[in-house]
Every structure is written in C-alpha cells, then in structure tokens.
PDB file of N, CA and C in Angstrom:
ATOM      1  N   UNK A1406      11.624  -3.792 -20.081  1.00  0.00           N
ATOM      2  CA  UNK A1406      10.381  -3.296 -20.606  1.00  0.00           C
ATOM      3  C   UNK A1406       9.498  -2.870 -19.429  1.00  0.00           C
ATOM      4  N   UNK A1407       8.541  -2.079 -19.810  1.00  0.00           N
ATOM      5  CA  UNK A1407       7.717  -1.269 -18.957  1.00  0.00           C
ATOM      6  C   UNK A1407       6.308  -1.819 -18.675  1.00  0.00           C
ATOM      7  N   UNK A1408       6.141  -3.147 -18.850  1.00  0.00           N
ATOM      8  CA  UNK A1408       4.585  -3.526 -19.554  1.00  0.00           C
ATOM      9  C   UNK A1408       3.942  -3.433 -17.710  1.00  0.00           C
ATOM     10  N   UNK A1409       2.720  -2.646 -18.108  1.00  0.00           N
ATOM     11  CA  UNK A1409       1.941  -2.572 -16.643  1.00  0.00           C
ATOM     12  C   UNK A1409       1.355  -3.300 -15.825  1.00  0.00           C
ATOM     13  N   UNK A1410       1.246  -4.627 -16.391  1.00  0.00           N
ATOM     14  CA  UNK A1410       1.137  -6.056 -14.828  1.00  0.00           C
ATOM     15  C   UNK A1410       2.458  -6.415 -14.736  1.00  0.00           C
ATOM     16  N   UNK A1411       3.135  -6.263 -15.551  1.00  0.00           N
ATOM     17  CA  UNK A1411       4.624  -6.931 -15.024  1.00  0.00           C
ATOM     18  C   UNK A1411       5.265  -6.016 -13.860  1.00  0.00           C
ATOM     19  N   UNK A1412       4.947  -4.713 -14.067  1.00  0.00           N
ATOM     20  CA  UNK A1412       5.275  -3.758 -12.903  1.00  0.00           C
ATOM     21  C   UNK A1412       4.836  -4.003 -11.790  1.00  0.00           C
ATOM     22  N   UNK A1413       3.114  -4.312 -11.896  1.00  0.00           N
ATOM     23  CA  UNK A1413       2.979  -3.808 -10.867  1.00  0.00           C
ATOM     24  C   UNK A1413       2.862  -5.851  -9.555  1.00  0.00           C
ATOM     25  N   UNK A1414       3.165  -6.745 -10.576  1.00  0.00           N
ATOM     26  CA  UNK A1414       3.226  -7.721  -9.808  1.00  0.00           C
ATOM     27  C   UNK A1414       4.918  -7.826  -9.499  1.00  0.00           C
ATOM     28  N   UNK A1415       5.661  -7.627  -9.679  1.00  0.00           N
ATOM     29  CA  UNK A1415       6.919  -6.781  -9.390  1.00  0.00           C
ATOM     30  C   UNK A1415       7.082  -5.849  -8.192  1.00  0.00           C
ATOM     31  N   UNK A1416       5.952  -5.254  -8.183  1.00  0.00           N
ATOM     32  CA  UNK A1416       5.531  -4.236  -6.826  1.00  0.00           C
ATOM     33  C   UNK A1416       5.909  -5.373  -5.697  1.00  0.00           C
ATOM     34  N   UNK A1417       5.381  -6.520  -5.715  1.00  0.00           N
ATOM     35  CA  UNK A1417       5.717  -7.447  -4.065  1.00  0.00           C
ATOM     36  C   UNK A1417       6.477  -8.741  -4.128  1.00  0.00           C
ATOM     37  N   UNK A1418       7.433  -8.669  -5.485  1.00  0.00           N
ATOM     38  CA  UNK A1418       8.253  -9.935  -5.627  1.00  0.00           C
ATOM     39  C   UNK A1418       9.424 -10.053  -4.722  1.00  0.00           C
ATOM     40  N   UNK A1419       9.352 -11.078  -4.285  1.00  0.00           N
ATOM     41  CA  UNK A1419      11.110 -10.841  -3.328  1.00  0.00           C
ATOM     42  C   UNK A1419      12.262 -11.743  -4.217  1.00  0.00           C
ATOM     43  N   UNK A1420      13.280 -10.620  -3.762  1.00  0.00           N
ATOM     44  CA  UNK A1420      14.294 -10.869  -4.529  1.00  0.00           C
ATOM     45  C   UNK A1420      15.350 -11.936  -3.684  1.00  0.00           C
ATOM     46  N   UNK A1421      15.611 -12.474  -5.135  1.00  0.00           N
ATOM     47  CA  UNK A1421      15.916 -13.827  -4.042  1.00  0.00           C
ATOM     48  C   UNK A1421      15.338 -15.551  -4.532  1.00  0.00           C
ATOM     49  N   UNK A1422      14.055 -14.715  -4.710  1.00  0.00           N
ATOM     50  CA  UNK A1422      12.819 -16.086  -4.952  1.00  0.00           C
ATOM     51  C   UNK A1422      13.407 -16.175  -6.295  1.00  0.00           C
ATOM     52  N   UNK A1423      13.674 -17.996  -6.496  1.00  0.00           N
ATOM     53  CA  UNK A1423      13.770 -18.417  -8.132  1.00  0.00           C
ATOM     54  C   UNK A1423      12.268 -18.593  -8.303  1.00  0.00           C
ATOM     55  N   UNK A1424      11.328 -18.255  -8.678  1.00  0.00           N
ATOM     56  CA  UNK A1424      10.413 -18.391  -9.464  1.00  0.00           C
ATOM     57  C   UNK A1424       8.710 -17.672  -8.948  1.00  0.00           C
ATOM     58  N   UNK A1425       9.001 -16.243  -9.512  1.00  0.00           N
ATOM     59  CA  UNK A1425       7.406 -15.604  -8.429  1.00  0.00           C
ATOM     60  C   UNK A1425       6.462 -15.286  -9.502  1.00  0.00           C
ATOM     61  N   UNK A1426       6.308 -16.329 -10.403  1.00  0.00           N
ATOM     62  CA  UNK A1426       5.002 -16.500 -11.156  1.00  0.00           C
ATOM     63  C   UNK A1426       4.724 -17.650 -11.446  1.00  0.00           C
ATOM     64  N   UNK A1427       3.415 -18.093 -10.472  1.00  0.00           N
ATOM     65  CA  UNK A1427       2.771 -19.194 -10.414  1.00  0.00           C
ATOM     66  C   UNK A1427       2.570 -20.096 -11.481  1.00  0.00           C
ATOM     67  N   UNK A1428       2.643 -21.064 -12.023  1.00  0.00           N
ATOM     68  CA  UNK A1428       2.102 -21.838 -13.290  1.00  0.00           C
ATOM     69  C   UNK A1428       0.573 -21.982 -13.381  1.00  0.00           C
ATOM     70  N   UNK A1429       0.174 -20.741 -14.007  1.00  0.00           N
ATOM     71  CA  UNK A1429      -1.698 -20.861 -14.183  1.00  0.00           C
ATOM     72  C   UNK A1429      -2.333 -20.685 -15.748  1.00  0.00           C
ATOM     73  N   UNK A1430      -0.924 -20.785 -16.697  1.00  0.00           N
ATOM     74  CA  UNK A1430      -1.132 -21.748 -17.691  1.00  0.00           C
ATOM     75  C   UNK A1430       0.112 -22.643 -18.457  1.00  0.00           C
ATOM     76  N   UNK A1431       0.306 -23.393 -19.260  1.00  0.00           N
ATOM     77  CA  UNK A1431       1.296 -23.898 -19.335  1.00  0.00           C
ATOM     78  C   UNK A1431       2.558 -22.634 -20.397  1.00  0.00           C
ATOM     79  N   UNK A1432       1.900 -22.101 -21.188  1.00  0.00           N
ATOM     80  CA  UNK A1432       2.447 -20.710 -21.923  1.00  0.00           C
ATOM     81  C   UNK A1432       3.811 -20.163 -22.154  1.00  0.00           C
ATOM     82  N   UNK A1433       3.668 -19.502 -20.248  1.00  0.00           N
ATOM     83  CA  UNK A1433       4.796 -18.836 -19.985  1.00  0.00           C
ATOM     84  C   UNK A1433       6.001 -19.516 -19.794  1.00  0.00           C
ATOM     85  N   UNK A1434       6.023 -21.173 -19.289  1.00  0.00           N
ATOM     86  CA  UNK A1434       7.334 -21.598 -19.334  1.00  0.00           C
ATOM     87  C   UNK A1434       7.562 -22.582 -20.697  1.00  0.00           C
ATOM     88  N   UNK A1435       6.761 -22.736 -21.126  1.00  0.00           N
ATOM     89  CA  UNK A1435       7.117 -23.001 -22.485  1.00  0.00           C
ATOM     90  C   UNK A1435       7.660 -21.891 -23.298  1.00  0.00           C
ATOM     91  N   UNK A1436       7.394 -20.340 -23.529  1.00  0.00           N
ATOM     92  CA  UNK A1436       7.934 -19.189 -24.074  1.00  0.00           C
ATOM     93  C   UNK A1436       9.123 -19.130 -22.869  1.00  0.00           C
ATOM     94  N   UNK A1437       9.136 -18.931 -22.294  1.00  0.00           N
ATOM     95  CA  UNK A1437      10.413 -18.368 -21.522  1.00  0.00           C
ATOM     96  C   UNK A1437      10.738 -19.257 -19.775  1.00  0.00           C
ATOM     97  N   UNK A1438      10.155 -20.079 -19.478  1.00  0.00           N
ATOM     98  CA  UNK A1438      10.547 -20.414 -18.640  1.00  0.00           C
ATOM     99  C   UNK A1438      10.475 -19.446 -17.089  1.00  0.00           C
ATOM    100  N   UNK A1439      11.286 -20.272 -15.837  1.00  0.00           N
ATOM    101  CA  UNK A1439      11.240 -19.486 -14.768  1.00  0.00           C
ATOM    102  C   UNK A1439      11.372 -18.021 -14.542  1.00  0.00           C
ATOM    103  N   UNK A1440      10.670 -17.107 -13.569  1.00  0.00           N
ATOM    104  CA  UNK A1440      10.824 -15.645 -13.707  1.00  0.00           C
ATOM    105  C   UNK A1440      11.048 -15.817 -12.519  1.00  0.00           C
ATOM    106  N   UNK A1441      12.462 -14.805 -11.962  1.00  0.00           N
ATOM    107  CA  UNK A1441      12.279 -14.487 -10.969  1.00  0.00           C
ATOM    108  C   UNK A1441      12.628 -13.058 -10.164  1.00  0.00           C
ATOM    109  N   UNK A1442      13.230 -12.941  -9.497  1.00  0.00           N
ATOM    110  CA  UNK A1442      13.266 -11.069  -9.088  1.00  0.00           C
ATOM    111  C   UNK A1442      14.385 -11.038  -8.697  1.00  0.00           C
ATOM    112  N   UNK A1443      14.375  -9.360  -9.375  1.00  0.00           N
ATOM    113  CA  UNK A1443      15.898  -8.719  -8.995  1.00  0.00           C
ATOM    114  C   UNK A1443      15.564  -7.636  -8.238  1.00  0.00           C
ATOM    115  N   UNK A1444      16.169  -6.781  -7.326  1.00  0.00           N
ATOM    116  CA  UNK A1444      16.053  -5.955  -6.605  1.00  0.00           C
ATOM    117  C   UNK A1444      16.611  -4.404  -7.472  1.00  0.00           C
ATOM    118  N   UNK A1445      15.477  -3.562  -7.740  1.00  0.00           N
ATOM    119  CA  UNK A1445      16.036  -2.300  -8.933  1.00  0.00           C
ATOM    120  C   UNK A1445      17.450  -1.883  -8.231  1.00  0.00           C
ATOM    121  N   UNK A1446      17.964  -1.277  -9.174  1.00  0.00           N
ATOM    122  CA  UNK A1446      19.191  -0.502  -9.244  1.00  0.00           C
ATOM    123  C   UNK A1446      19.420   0.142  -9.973  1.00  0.00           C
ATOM    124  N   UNK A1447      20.146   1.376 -10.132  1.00  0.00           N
ATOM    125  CA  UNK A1447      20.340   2.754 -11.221  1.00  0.00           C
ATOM    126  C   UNK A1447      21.121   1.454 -12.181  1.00  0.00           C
ATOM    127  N   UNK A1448      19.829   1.609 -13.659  1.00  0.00           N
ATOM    128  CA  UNK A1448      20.946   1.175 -14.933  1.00  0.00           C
ATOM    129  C   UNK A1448      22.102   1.680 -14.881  1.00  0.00           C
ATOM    130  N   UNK A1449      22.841   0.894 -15.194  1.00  0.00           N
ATOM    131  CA  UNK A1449      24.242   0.283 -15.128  1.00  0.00           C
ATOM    132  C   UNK A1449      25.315   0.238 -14.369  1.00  0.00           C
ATOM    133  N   UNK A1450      24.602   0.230 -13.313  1.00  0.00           N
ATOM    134  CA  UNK A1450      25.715   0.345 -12.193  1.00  0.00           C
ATOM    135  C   UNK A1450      26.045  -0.958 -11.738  1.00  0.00           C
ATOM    136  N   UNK A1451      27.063  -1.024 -10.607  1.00  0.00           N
ATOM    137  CA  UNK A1451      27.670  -2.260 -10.623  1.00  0.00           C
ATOM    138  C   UNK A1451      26.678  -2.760  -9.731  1.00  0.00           C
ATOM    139  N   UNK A1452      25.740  -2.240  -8.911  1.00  0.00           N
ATOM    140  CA  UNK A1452      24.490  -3.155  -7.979  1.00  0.00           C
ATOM    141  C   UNK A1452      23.948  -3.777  -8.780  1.00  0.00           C
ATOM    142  N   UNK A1453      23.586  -3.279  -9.801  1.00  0.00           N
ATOM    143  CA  UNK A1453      22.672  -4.026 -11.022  1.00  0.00           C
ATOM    144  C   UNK A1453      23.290  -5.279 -11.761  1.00  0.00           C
ATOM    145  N   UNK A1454      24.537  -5.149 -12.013  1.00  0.00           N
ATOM    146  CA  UNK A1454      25.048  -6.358 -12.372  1.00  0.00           C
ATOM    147  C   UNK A1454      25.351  -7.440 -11.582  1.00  0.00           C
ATOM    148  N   UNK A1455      25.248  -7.014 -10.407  1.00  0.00           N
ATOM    149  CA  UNK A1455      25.838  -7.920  -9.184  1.00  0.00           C
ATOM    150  C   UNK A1455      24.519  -8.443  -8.833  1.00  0.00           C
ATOM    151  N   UNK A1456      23.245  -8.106  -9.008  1.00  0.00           N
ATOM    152  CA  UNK A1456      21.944  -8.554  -8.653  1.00  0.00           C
ATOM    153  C   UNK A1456      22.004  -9.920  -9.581  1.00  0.00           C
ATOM    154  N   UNK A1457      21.986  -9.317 -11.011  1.00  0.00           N
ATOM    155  CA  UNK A1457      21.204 -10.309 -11.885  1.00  0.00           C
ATOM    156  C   UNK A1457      22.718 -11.334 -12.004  1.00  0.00           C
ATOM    157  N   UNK A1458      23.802 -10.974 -11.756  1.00  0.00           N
ATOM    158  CA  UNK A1458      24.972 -12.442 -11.736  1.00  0.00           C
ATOM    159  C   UNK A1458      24.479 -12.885 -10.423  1.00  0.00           C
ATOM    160  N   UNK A1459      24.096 -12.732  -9.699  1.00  0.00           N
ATOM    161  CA  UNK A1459      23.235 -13.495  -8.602  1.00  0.00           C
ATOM    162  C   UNK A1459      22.266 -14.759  -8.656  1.00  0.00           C
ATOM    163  N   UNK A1460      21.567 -13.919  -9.556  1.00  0.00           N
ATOM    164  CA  UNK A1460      20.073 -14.595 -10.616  1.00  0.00           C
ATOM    165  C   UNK A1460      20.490 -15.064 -11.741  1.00  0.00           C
ATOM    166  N   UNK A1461      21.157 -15.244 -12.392  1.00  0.00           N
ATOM    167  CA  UNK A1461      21.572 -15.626 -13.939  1.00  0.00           C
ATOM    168  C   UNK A1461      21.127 -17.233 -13.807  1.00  0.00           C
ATOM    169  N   UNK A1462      21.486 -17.786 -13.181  1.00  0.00           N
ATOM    170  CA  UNK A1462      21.993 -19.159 -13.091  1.00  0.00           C
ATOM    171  C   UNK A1462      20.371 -19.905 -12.690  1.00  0.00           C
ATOM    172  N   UNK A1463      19.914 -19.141 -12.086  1.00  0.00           N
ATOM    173  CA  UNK A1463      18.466 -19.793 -11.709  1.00  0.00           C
ATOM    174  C   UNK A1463      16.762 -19.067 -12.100  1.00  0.00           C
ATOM    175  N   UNK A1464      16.831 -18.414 -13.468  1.00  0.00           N
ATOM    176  CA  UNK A1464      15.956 -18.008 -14.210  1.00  0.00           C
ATOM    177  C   UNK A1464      16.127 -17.392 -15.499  1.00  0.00           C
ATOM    178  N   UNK A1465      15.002 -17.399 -16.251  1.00  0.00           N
ATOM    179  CA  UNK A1465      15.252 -17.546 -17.738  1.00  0.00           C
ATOM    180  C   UNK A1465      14.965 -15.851 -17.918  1.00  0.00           C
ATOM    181  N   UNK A1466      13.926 -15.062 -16.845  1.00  0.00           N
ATOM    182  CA  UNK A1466      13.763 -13.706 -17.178  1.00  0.00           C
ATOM    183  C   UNK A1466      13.554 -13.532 -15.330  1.00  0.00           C
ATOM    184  N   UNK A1467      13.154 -12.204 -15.687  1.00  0.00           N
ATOM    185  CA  UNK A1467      13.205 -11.605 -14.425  1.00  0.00           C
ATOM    186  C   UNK A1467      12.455 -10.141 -14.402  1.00  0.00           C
ATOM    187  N   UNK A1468      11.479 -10.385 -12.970  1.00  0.00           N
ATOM    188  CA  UNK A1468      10.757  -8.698 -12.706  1.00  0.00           C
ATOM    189  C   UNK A1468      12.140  -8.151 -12.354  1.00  0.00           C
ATOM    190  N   UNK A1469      12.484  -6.664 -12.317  1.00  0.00           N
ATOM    191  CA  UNK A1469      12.947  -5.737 -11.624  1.00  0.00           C
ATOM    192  C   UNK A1469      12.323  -4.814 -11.222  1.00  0.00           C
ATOM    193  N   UNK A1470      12.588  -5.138  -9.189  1.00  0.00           N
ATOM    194  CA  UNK A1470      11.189  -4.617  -8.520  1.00  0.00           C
ATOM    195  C   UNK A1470      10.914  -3.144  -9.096  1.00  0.00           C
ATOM    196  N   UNK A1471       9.683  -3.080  -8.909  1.00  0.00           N
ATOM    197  CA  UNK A1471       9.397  -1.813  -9.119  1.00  0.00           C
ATOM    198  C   UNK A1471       9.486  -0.828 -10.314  1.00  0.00           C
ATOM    199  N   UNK A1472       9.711  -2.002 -11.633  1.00  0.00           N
ATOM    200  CA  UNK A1472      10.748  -1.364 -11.999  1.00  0.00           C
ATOM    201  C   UNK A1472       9.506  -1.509 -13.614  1.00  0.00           C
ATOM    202  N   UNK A1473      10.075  -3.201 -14.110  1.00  0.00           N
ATOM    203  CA  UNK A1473       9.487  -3.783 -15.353  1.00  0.00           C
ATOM    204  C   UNK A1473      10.353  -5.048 -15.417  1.00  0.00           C
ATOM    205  N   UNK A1474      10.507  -5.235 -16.701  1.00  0.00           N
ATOM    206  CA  UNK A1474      11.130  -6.680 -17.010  1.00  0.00           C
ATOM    207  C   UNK A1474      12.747  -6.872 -17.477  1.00  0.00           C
ATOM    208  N   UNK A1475      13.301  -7.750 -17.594  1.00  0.00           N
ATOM    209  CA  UNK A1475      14.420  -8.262 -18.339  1.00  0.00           C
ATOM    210  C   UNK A1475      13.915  -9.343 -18.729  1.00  0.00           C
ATOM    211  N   UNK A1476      13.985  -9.515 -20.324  1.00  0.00           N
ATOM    212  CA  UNK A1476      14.113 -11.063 -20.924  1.00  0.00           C
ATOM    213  C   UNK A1476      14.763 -11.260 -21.756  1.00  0.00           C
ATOM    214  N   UNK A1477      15.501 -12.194 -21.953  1.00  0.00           N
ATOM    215  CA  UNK A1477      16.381 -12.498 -22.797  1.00  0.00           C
ATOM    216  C   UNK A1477      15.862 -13.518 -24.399  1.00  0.00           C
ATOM    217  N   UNK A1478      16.252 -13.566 -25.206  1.00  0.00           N
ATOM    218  CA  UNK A1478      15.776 -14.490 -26.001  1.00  0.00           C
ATOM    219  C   UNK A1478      16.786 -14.998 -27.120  1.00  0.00           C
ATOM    220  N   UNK A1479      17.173 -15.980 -27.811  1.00  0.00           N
ATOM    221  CA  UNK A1479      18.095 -16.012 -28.985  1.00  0.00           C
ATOM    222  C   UNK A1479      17.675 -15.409 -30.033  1.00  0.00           C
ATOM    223  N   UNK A1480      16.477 -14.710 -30.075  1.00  0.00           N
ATOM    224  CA  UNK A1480      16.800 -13.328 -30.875  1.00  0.00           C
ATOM    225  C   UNK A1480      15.666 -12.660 -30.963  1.00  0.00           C
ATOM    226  N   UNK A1481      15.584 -11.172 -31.396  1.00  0.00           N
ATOM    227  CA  UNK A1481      14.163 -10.383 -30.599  1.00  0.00           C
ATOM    228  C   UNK A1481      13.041 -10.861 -30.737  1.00  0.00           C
ATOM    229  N   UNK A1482      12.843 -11.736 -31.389  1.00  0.00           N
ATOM    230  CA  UNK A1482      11.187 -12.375 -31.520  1.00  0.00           C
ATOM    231  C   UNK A1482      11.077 -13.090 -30.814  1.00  0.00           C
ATOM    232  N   UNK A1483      12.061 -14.064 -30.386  1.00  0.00           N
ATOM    233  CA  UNK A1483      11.751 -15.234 -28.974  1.00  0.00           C
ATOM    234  C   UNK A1483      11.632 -14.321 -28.001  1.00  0.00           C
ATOM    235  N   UNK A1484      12.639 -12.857 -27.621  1.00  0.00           N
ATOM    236  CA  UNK A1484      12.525 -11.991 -26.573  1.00  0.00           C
ATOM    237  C   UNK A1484      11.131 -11.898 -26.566  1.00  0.00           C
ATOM    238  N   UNK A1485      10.531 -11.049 -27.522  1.00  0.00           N
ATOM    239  CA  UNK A1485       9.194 -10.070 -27.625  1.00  0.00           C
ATOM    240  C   UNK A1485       8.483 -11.183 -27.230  1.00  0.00           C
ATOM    241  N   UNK A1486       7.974 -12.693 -27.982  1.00  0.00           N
ATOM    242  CA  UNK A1486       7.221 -13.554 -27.352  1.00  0.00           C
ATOM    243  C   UNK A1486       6.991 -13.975 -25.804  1.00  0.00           C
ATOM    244  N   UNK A1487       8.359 -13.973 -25.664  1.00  0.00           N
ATOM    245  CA  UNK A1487       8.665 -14.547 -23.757  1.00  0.00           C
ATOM    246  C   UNK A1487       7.967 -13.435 -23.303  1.00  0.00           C
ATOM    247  N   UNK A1488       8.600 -12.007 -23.195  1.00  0.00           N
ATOM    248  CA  UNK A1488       7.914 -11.066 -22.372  1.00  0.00           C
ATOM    249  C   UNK A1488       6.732 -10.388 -22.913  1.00  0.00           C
ATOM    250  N   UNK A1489       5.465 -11.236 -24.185  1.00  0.00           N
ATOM    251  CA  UNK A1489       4.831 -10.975 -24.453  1.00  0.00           C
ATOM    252  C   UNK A1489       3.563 -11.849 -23.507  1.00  0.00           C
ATOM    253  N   UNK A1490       4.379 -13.395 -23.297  1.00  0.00           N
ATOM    254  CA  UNK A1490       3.974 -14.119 -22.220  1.00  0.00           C
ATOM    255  C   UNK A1490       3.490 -13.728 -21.278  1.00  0.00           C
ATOM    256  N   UNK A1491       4.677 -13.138 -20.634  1.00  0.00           N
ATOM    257  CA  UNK A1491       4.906 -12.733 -18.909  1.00  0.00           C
ATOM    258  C   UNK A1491       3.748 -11.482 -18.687  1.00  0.00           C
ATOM    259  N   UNK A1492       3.679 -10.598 -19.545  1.00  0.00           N
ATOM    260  CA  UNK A1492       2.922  -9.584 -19.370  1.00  0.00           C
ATOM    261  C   UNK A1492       1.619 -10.414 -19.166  1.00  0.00           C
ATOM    262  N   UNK A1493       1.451 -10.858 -20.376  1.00  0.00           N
ATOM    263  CA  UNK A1493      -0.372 -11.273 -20.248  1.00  0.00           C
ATOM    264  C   UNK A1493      -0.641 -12.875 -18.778  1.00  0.00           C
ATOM    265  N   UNK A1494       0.497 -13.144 -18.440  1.00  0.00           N
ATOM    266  CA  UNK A1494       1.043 -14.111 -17.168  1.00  0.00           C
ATOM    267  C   UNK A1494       0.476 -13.172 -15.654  1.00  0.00           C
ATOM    268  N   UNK A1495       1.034 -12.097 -16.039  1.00  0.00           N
ATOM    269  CA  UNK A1495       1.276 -10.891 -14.951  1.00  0.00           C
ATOM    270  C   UNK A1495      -0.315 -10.410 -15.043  1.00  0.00           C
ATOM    271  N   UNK A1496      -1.071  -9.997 -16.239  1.00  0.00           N
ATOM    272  CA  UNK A1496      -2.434  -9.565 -16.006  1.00  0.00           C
ATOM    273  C   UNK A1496      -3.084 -10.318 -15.435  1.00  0.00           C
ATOM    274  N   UNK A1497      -3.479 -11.808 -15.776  1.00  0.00           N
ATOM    275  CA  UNK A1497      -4.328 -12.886 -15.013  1.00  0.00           C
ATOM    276  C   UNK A1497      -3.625 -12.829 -13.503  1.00  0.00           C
ATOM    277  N   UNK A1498      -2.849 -12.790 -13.367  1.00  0.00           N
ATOM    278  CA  UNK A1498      -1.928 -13.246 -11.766  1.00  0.00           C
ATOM    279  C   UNK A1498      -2.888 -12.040 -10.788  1.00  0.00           C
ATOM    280  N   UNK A1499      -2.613 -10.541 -11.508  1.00  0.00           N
ATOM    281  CA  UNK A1499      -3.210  -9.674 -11.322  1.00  0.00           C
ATOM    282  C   UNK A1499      -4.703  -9.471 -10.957  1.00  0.00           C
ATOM    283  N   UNK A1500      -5.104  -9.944 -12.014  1.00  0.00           N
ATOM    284  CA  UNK A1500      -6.326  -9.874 -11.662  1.00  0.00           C
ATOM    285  C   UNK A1500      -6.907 -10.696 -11.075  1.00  0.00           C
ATOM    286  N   UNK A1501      -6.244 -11.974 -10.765  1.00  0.00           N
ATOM    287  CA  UNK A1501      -6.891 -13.106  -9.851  1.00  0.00           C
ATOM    288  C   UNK A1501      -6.485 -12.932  -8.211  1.00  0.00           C
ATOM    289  N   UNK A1502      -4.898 -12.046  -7.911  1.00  0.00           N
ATOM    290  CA  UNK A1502      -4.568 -11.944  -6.668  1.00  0.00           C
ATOM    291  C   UNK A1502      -4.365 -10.534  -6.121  1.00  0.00           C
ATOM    292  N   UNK A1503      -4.670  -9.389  -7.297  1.00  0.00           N
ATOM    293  CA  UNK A1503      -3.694  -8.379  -6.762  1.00  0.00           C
ATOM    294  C   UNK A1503      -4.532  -7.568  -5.440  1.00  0.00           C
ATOM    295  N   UNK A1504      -5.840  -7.466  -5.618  1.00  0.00           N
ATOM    296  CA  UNK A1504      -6.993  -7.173  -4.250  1.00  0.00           C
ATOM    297  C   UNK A1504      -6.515  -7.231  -2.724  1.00  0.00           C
ATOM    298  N   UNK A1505      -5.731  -9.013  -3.290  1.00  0.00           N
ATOM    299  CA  UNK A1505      -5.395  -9.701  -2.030  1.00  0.00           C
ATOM    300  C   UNK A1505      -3.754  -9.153  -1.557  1.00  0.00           C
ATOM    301  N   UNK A1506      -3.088  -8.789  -2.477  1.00  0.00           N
ATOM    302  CA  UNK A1506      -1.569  -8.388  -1.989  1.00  0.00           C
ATOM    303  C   UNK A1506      -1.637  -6.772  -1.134  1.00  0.00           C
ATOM    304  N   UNK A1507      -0.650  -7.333  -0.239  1.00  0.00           N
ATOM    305  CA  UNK A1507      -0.365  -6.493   0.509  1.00  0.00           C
ATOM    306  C   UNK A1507       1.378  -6.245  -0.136  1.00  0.00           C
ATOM    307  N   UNK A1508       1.229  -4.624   0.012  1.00  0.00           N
ATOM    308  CA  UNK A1508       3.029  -4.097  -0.465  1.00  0.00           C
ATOM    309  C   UNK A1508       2.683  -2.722   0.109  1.00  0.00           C
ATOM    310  N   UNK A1509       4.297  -2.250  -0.004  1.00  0.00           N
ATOM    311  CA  UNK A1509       4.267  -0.801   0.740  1.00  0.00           C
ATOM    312  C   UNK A1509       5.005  -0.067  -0.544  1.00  0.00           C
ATOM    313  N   UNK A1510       4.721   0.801  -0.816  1.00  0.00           N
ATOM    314  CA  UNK A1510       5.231   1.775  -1.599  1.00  0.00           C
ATOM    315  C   UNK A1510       6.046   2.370  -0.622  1.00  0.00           C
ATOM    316  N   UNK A1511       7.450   2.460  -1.397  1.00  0.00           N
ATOM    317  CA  UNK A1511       9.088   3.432  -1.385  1.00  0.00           C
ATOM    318  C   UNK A1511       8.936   4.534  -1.961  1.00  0.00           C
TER     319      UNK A1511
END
C-alpha cells in the first residue's frame, strides 16, 4: 500500500532493523505487531523475495523503502486494520520526528 506517512517514514528506515517504529502507543503491536524494513525492489523479482525471506522470520509487516507497505493479515480486515494502524503509527512518528530526520533522496 501507498499510504503517505508510511512512505515517507520509510524514506530513512534501514533495512535490516527488526523493528523501526517506536512504541508511542500500545495500538500498533497489538493490530499487527513488529514493523520492519525491506530494501525496494522491481515487484517480483527475485531481489524482492530474497529481501523479505530475509525479514519473514523477524516481523509481522514491513516499510518498503521508499516505496509503502506490506502487511499481512489472516484475512483482509485484520490486513486493512494492521496497516490502518501503521499509517496513523507513521503520521504521529512523523509529525513528532520527521523536521528532525535527516535522508538523501535517490
């Protein structure tokens, strides 16, 4: 998904990190648990799968830099909730740190 704080706090996530959204309410890991980052790649190529079998094992969703979201759910309404979470997770994060982040645009 495309939602616009999830992008743009995605803009400086490193990939790699199990978990690059702070707990600043209890919400998001109750809906979906740890988020963490994948490094973009052309949908469906084999970089892309090789990122997130990387990540599978140590988060419940995930930014893709630069990109938007992946979330998974046992079925589209737990999805839509989790990354209904993360978005409004991603606006406060946003608006409480984004002034302060430093990133370089590719």
């Amino acid at each position: 998904m495309h939602s616009t704080y999830a992008v743009l706090w995605g803009m400086q996530c490193v990939p790699g990190t199990l978990d690059v959204m702070p707990d600043i309410t209890p919400y998001l890991r109750m809906k979906l648990g740890t988020v963490g980052c994948v490094e973009y790649a052309m949908p469906g190529s084999k970089e892309l799968f090789d990122a997130f079998e990387k990540e599978a094992d140590h988060s419940a969703g995930w930014l893709l830099m630069r990109h938007g979201t992946v979330v998974p759910g046992k079925t589209i309404l737990d999805a839509f909730y989790a990354q209904e979470e993360l978005e409004e997770t991603a606006k406060i994060l946003w608006e409480m740190y984004g002034k302060f982040l430093k990133f370089q645009l590719v």
